[in-house]
Short mmCIF file of C-alpha atoms in Angstrom, two decimals:
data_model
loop_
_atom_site.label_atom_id
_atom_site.label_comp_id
_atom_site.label_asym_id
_atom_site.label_seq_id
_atom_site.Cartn_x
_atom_site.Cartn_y
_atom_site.Cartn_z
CA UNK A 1 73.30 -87.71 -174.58
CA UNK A 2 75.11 -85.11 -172.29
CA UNK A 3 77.92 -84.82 -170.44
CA UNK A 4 77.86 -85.61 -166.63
CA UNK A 5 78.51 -82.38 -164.99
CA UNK A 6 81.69 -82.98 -163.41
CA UNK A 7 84.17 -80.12 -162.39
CA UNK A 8 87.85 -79.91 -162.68
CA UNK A 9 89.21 -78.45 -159.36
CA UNK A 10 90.59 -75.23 -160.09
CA UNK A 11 93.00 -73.28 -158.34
CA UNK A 12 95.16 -70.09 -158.22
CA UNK A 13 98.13 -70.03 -160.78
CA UNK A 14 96.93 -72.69 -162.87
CA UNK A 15 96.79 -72.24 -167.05
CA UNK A 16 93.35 -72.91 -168.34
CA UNK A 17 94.18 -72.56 -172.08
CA UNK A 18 95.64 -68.94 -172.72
CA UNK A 19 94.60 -67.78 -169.17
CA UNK A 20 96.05 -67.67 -165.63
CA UNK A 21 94.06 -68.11 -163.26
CA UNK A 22 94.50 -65.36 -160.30
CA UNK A 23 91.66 -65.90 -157.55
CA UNK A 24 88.55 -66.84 -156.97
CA UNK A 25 85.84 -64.37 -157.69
CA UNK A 26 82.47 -66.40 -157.00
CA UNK A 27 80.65 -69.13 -158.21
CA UNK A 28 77.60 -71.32 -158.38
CA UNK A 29 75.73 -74.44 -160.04
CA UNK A 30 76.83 -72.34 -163.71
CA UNK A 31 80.50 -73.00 -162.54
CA UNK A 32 83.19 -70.97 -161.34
CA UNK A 33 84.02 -66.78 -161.86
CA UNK A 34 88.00 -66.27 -161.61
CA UNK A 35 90.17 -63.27 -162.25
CA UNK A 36 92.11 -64.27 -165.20
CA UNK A 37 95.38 -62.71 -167.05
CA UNK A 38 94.80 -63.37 -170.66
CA UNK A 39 98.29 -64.69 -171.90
CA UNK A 40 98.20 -63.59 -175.18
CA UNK A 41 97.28 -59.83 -174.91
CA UNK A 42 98.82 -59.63 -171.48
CA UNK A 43 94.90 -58.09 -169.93
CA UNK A 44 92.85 -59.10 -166.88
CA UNK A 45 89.53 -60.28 -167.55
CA UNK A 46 86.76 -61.84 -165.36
CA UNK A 47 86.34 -65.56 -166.65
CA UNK A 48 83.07 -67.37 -166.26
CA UNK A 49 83.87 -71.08 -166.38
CA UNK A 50 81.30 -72.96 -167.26
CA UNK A 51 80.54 -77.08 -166.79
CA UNK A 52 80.13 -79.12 -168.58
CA UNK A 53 76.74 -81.17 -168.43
CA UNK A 54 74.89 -79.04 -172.05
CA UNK A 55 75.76 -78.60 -175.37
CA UNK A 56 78.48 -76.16 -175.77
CA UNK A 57 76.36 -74.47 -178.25
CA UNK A 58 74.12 -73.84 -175.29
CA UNK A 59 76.31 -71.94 -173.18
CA UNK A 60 77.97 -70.20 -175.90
CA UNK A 61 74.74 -68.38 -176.18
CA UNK A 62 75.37 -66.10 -172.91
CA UNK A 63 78.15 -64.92 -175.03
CA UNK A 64 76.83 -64.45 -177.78
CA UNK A 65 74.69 -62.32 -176.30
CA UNK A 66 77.05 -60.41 -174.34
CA UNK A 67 79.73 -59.18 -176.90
CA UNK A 68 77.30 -57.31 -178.88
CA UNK A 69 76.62 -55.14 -175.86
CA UNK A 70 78.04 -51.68 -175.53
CA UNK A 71 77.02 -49.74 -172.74
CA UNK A 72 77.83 -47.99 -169.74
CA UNK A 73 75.32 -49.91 -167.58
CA UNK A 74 75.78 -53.28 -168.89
CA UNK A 75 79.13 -55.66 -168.57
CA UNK A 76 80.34 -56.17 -171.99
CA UNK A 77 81.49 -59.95 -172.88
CA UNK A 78 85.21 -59.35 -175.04
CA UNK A 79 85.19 -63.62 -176.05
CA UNK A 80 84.18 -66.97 -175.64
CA UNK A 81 86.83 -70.12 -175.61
CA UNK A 82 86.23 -73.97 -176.04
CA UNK A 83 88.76 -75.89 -174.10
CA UNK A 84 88.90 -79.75 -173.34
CA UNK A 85 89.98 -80.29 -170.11
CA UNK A 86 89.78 -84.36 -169.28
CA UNK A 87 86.94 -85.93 -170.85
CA UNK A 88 84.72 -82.67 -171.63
CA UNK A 89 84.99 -79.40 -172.81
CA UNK A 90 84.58 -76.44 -170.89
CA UNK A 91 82.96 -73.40 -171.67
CA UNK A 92 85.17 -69.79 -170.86
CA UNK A 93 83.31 -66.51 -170.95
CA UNK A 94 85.76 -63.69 -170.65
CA UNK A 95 83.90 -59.97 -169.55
CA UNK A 96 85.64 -57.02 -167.90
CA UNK A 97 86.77 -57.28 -164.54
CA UNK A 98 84.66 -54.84 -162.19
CA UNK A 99 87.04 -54.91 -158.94
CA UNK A 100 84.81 -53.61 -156.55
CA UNK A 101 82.26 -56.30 -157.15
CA UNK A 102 78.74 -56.45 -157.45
CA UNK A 103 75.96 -54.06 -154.98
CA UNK A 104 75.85 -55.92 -152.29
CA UNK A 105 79.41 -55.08 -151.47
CA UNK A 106 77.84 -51.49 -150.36
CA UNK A 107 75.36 -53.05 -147.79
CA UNK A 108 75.87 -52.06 -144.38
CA UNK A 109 76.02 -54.64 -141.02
CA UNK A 110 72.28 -54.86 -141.42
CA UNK A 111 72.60 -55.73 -145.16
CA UNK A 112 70.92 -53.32 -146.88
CA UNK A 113 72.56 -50.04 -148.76
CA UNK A 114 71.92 -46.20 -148.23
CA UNK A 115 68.90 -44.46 -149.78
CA UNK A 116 71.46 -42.23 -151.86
CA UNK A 117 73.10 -45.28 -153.76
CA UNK A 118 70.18 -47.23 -153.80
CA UNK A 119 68.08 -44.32 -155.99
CA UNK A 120 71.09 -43.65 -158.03
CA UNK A 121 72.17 -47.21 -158.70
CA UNK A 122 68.19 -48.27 -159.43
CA UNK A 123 68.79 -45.78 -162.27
CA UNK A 124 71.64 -47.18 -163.91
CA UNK A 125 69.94 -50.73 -163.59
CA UNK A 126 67.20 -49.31 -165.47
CA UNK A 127 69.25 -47.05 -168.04
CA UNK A 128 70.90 -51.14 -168.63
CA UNK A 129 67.54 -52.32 -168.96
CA UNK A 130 66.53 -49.65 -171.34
CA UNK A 131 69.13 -50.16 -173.70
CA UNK A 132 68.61 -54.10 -173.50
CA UNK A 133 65.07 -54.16 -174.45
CA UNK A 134 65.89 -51.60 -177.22
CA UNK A 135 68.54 -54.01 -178.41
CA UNK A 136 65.24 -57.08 -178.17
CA UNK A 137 66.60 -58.56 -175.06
CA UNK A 138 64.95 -59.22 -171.38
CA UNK A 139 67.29 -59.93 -168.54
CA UNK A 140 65.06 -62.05 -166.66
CA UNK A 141 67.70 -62.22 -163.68
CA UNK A 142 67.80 -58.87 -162.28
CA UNK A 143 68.90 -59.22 -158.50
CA UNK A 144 71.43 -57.29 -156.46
CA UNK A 145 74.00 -60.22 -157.21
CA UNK A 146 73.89 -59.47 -161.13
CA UNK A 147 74.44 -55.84 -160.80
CA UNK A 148 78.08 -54.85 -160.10
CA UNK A 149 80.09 -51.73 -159.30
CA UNK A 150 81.80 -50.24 -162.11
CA UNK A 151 84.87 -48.30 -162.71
CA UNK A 152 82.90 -44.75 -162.03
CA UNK A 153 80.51 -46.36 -159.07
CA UNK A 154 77.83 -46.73 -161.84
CA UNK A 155 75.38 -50.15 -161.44
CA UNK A 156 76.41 -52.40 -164.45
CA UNK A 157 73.95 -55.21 -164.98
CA UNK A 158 75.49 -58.41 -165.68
CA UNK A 159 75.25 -62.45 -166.15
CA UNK A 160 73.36 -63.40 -169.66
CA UNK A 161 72.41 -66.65 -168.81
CA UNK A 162 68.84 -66.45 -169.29
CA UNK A 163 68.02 -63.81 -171.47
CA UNK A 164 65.22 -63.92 -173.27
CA UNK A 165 65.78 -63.09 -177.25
CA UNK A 166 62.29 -61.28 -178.72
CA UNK A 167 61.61 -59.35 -181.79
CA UNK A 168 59.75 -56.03 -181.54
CA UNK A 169 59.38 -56.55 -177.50
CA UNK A 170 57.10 -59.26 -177.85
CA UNK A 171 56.43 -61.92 -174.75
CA UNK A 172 58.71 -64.76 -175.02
CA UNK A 173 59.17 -67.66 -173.22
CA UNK A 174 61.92 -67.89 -170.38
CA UNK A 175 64.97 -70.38 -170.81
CA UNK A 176 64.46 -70.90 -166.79
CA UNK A 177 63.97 -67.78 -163.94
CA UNK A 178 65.13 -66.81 -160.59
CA UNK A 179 62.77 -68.37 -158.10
CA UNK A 180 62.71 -65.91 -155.94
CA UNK A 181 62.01 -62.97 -158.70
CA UNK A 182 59.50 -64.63 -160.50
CA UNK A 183 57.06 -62.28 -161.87
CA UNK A 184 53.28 -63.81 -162.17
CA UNK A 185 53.06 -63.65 -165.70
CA UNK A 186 55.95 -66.20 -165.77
CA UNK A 187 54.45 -68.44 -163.30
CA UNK A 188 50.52 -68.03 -165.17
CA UNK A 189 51.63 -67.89 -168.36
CA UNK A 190 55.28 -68.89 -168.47
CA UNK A 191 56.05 -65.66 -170.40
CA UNK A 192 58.69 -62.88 -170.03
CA UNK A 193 58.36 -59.27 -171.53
CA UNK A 194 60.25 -55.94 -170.22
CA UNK A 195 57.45 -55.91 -167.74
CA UNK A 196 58.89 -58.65 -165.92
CA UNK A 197 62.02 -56.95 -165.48
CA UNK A 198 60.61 -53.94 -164.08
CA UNK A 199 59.11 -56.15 -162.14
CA UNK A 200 62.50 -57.82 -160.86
CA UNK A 201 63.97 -54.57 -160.22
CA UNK A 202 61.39 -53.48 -158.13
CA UNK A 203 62.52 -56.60 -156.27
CA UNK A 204 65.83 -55.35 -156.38
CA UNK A 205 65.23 -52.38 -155.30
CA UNK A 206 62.95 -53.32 -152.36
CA UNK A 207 66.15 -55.73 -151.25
CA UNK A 208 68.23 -53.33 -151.42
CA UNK A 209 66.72 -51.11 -149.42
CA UNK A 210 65.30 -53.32 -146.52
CA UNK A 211 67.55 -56.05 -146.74
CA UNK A 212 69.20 -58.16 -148.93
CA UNK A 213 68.44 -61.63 -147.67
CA UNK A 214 64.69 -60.37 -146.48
CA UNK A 215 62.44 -62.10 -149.78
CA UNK A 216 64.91 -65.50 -149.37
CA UNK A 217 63.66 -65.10 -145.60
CA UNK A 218 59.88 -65.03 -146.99
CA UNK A 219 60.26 -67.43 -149.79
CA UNK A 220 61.86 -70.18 -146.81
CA UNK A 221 59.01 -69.49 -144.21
CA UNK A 222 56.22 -69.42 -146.79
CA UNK A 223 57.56 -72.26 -149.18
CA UNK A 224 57.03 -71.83 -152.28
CA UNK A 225 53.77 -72.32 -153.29
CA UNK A 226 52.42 -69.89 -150.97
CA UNK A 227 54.71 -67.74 -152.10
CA UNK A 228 53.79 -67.15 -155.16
CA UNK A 229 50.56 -66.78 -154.50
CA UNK A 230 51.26 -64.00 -151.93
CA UNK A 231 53.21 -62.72 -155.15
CA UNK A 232 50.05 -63.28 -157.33
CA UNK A 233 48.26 -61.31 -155.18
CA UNK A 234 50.37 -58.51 -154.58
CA UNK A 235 50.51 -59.77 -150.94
CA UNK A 236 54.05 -60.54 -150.62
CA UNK A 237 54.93 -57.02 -149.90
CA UNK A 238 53.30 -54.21 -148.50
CA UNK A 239 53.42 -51.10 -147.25
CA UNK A 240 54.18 -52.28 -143.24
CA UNK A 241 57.40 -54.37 -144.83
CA UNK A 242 59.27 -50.71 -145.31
CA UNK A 243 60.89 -48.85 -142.49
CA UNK A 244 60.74 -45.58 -141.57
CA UNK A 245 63.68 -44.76 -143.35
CA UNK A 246 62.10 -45.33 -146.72
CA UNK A 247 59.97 -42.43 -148.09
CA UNK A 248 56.50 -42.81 -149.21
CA UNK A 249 57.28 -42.00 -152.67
CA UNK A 250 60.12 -44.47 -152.94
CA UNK A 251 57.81 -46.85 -151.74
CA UNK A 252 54.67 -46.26 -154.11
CA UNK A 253 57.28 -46.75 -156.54
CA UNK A 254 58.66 -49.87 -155.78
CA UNK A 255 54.76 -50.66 -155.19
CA UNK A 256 54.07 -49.83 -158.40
CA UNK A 257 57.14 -51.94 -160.46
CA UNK A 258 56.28 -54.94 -158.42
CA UNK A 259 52.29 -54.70 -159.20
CA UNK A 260 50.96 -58.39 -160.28
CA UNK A 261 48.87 -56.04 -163.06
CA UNK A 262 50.35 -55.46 -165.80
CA UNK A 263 48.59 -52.67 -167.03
CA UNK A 264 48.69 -51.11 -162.96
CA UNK A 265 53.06 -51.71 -163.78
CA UNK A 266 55.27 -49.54 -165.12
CA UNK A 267 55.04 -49.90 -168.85
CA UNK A 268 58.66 -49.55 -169.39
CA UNK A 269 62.40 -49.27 -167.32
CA UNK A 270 61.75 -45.70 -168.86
CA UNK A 271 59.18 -44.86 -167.03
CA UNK A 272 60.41 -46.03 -163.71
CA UNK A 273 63.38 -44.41 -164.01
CA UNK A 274 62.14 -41.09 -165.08
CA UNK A 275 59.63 -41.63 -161.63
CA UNK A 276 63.32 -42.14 -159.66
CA UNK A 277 65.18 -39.07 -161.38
CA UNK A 278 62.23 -36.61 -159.21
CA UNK A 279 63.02 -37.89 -155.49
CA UNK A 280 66.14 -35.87 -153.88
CA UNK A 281 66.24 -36.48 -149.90
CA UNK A 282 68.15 -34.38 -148.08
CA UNK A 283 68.90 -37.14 -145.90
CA UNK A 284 69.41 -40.86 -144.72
CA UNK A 285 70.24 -43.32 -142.51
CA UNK A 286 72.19 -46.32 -142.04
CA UNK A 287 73.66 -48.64 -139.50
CA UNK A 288 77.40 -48.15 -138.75
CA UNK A 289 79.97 -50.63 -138.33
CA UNK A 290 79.29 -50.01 -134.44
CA UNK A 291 75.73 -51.67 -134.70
CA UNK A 292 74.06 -48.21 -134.37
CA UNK A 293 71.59 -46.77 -136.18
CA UNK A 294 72.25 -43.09 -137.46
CA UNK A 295 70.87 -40.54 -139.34
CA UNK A 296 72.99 -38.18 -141.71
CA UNK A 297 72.33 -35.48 -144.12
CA UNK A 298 74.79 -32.62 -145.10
CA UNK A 299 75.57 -30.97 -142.41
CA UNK A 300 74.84 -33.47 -138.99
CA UNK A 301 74.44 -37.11 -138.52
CA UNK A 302 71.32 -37.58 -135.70
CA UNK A 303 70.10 -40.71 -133.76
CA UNK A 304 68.10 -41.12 -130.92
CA UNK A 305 68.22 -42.92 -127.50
CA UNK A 306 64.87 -44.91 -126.07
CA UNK A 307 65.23 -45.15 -122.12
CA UNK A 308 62.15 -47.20 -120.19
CA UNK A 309 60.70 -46.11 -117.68
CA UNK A 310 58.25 -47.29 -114.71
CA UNK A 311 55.09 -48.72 -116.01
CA UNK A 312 56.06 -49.43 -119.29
CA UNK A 313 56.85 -45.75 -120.79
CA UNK A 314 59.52 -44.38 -122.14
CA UNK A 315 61.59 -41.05 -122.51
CA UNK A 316 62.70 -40.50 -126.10
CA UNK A 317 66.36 -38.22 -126.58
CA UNK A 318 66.72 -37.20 -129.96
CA UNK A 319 70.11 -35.64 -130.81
CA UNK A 320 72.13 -34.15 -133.61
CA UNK A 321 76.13 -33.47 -134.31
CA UNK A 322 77.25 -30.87 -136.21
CA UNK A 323 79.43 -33.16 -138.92
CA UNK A 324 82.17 -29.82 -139.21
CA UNK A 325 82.79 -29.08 -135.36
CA UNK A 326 81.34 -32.45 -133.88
CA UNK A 327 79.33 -30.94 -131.13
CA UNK A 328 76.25 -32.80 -130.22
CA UNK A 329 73.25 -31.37 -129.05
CA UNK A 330 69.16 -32.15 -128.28
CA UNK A 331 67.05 -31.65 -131.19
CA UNK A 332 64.41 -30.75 -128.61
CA UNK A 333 61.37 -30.61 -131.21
CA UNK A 334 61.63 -34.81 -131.09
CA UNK A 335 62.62 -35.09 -127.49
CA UNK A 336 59.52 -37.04 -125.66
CA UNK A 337 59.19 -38.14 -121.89
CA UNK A 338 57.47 -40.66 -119.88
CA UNK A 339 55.02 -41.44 -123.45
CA UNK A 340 53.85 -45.10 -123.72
CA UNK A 341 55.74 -47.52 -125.67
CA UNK A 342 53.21 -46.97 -129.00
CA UNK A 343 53.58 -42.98 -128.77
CA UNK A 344 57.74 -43.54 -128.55
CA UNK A 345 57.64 -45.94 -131.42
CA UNK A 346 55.65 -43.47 -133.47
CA UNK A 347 57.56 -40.15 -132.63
CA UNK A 348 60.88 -42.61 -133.42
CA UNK A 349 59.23 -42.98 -136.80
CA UNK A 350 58.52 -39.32 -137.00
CA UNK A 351 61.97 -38.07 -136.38
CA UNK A 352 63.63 -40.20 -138.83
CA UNK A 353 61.40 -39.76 -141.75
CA UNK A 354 61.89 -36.00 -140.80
CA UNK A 355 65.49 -36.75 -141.52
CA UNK A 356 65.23 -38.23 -144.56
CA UNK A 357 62.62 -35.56 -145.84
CA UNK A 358 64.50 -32.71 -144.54
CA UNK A 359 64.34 -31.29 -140.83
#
């Protein structure tokens, strides 16, 4: 019989066996995350507490998965602790502390990241997933949340909870999965391979880029049901759910991971990644603290003004400032007047991809 999943309240400054706790990192129905000062080797660690409510040797196994880890794109777990707090004992998972937190601390007021760290952080999520599946281990929770900034600005994917052990890459069955990231051939056939997490960081990817909250959006209006069966039939996402600012080839890519075919998927994190290491855009955009929407490559940031007109048209200003002497000027080439509101919105869409793909 288990344990009723009570919680001790923690707080800052108390000693939870040979740690002290500092603050609050996050949290969820696992437990709690806390930066910790380990006591007896005087070192900060990132503690994951966990409740009680399973066998211990059930959450010991995120641990045991995690300290045999060793790699630059992965969060290494250092130990595990049993300590009886009350009436139960609680789980403590003790990683390396990553101080600027996970991804989505890079997302912008419209909470999504820059094209720039979103291609180079996809490939560090991938080199992780590489060297997992060589080591006979699927994520099966890749999400922006899991992957966190590490001490050179590399992605480091993290949180073991439901890995799935195999032996030579074969499907295995899932402990449980993210909802929201389920890939079809856990919901038909309640299997996981490295498929399905190419799969969830296509996912990742897509959020990242577009918006972080955008599939929790999709999954709430649709329900669930009807989600995955836009999932199942590669309707959850299409091409019209990118913006402008997204190239085509990023796009086909993400396409691609995310593909309810297997055999029409990337085969391997490999093979994604090495698709990601070709694209190199000059450019991007983002929106600033301001609210505003602007465009920047190496040498001028750019955005645009839309001004309506009698009648239902509308004069498009395009502009550019030079980012080393600040002087802004009309980039008259996308400079429009008095076009109807479906020309503006196209030439919008013009001038920013030509930003991105080099003007």
């Amino acid at each position: 019989m288990t344990e009723p999943a009570t919680v001790v309240q923690l707080q800052a400054g108390m000693q939870l066996y040979k740690y002290r706790l500092c603050h609050r990192i996050g949290g969820g129905s696992f437990g709690e995350v806390w930066l910790a000062e380990d006591r007896a080797v005087d070192h900060e660690y990132a503690i994951k507490i966990l409740k009680p409510g399973t066998p211990v040797h059930h959450r010991l196994r995120e641990a045991q998965i995690g300290h045999v880890l060793d790699h630059n794109n992965v969060v290494r777990v250092h130990q595990a602790d049993v300590t009886r707090i009350g009436q139960h004992d609680y789980v403590i998972i003790a990683m390396d502390y990553m101080p600027n937190g996970p991804i989505t601390m890079l997302a912008n007021p419209s909470h999504y990241l820059r094209l720039p760290d979103v291609i180079r952080l996809g490939k560090d999520i991938l080199r992780g997933l590489e060297y997992l599946h060589g080591h006979d281990f699927f994520h099966n929770d890749v999400k922006p949340e899991n992957v966190l900034i590490g001490l050179h600005e590399q992605g480091m994917l993290t949180d073991y909870g439901i890995v799935g052990v195999t032996q030579d890459g074969a499907p295995v069955q899932p402990p449980t999965f993210y909802k929201i990231h389920a890939a079809p051939e856990v919901l038909n056939a309640n299997e996981i391979t490295a498929q399905t997490d190419v799969f969830q960081a296509g996912l990742t990817l897509f959020r990242m880029l577009v918006g972080l909250d955008t599939l929790r959006q999709k999954f709430n209006e649709l329900g669930e049901q009807a989600y995955y069966r836009a999932l199942s039939d590669a309707d959850l996402i299409s091409v019209s759910d990118f913006p402008a600012y997204i190239p085509p080839r990023l796009k086909r890519i993400i396409l691609k991971a995310i593909n309810p075919n297997l055999a029409e998927r990337f085969q391997s994190a490999l093979e994604m990644r090495r698709e990601l290491e070709k694209l190199n855009f000059p450019g991007f955009w983002t929106v600033e603290e301001t609210g505003e929407f602007v465009g920047y490559n190496a040498a001028y940031s750019y955005r645009y003004e839309q001004t309506k007109k009698v009648g239902n048209r509308y004069d498009i200003l395009a502009l550019k400032r030079s980012l080393s002497t600040g002087r802004e000027t009309r980039f008259a080439k996308f400079c429009h007047t008095n076009v109807t509101s479906g020309v503006a919105k196209r030439e919008i869409a013009k001038f920013v991809k030509a930003v991105v793909e080099g003007v």
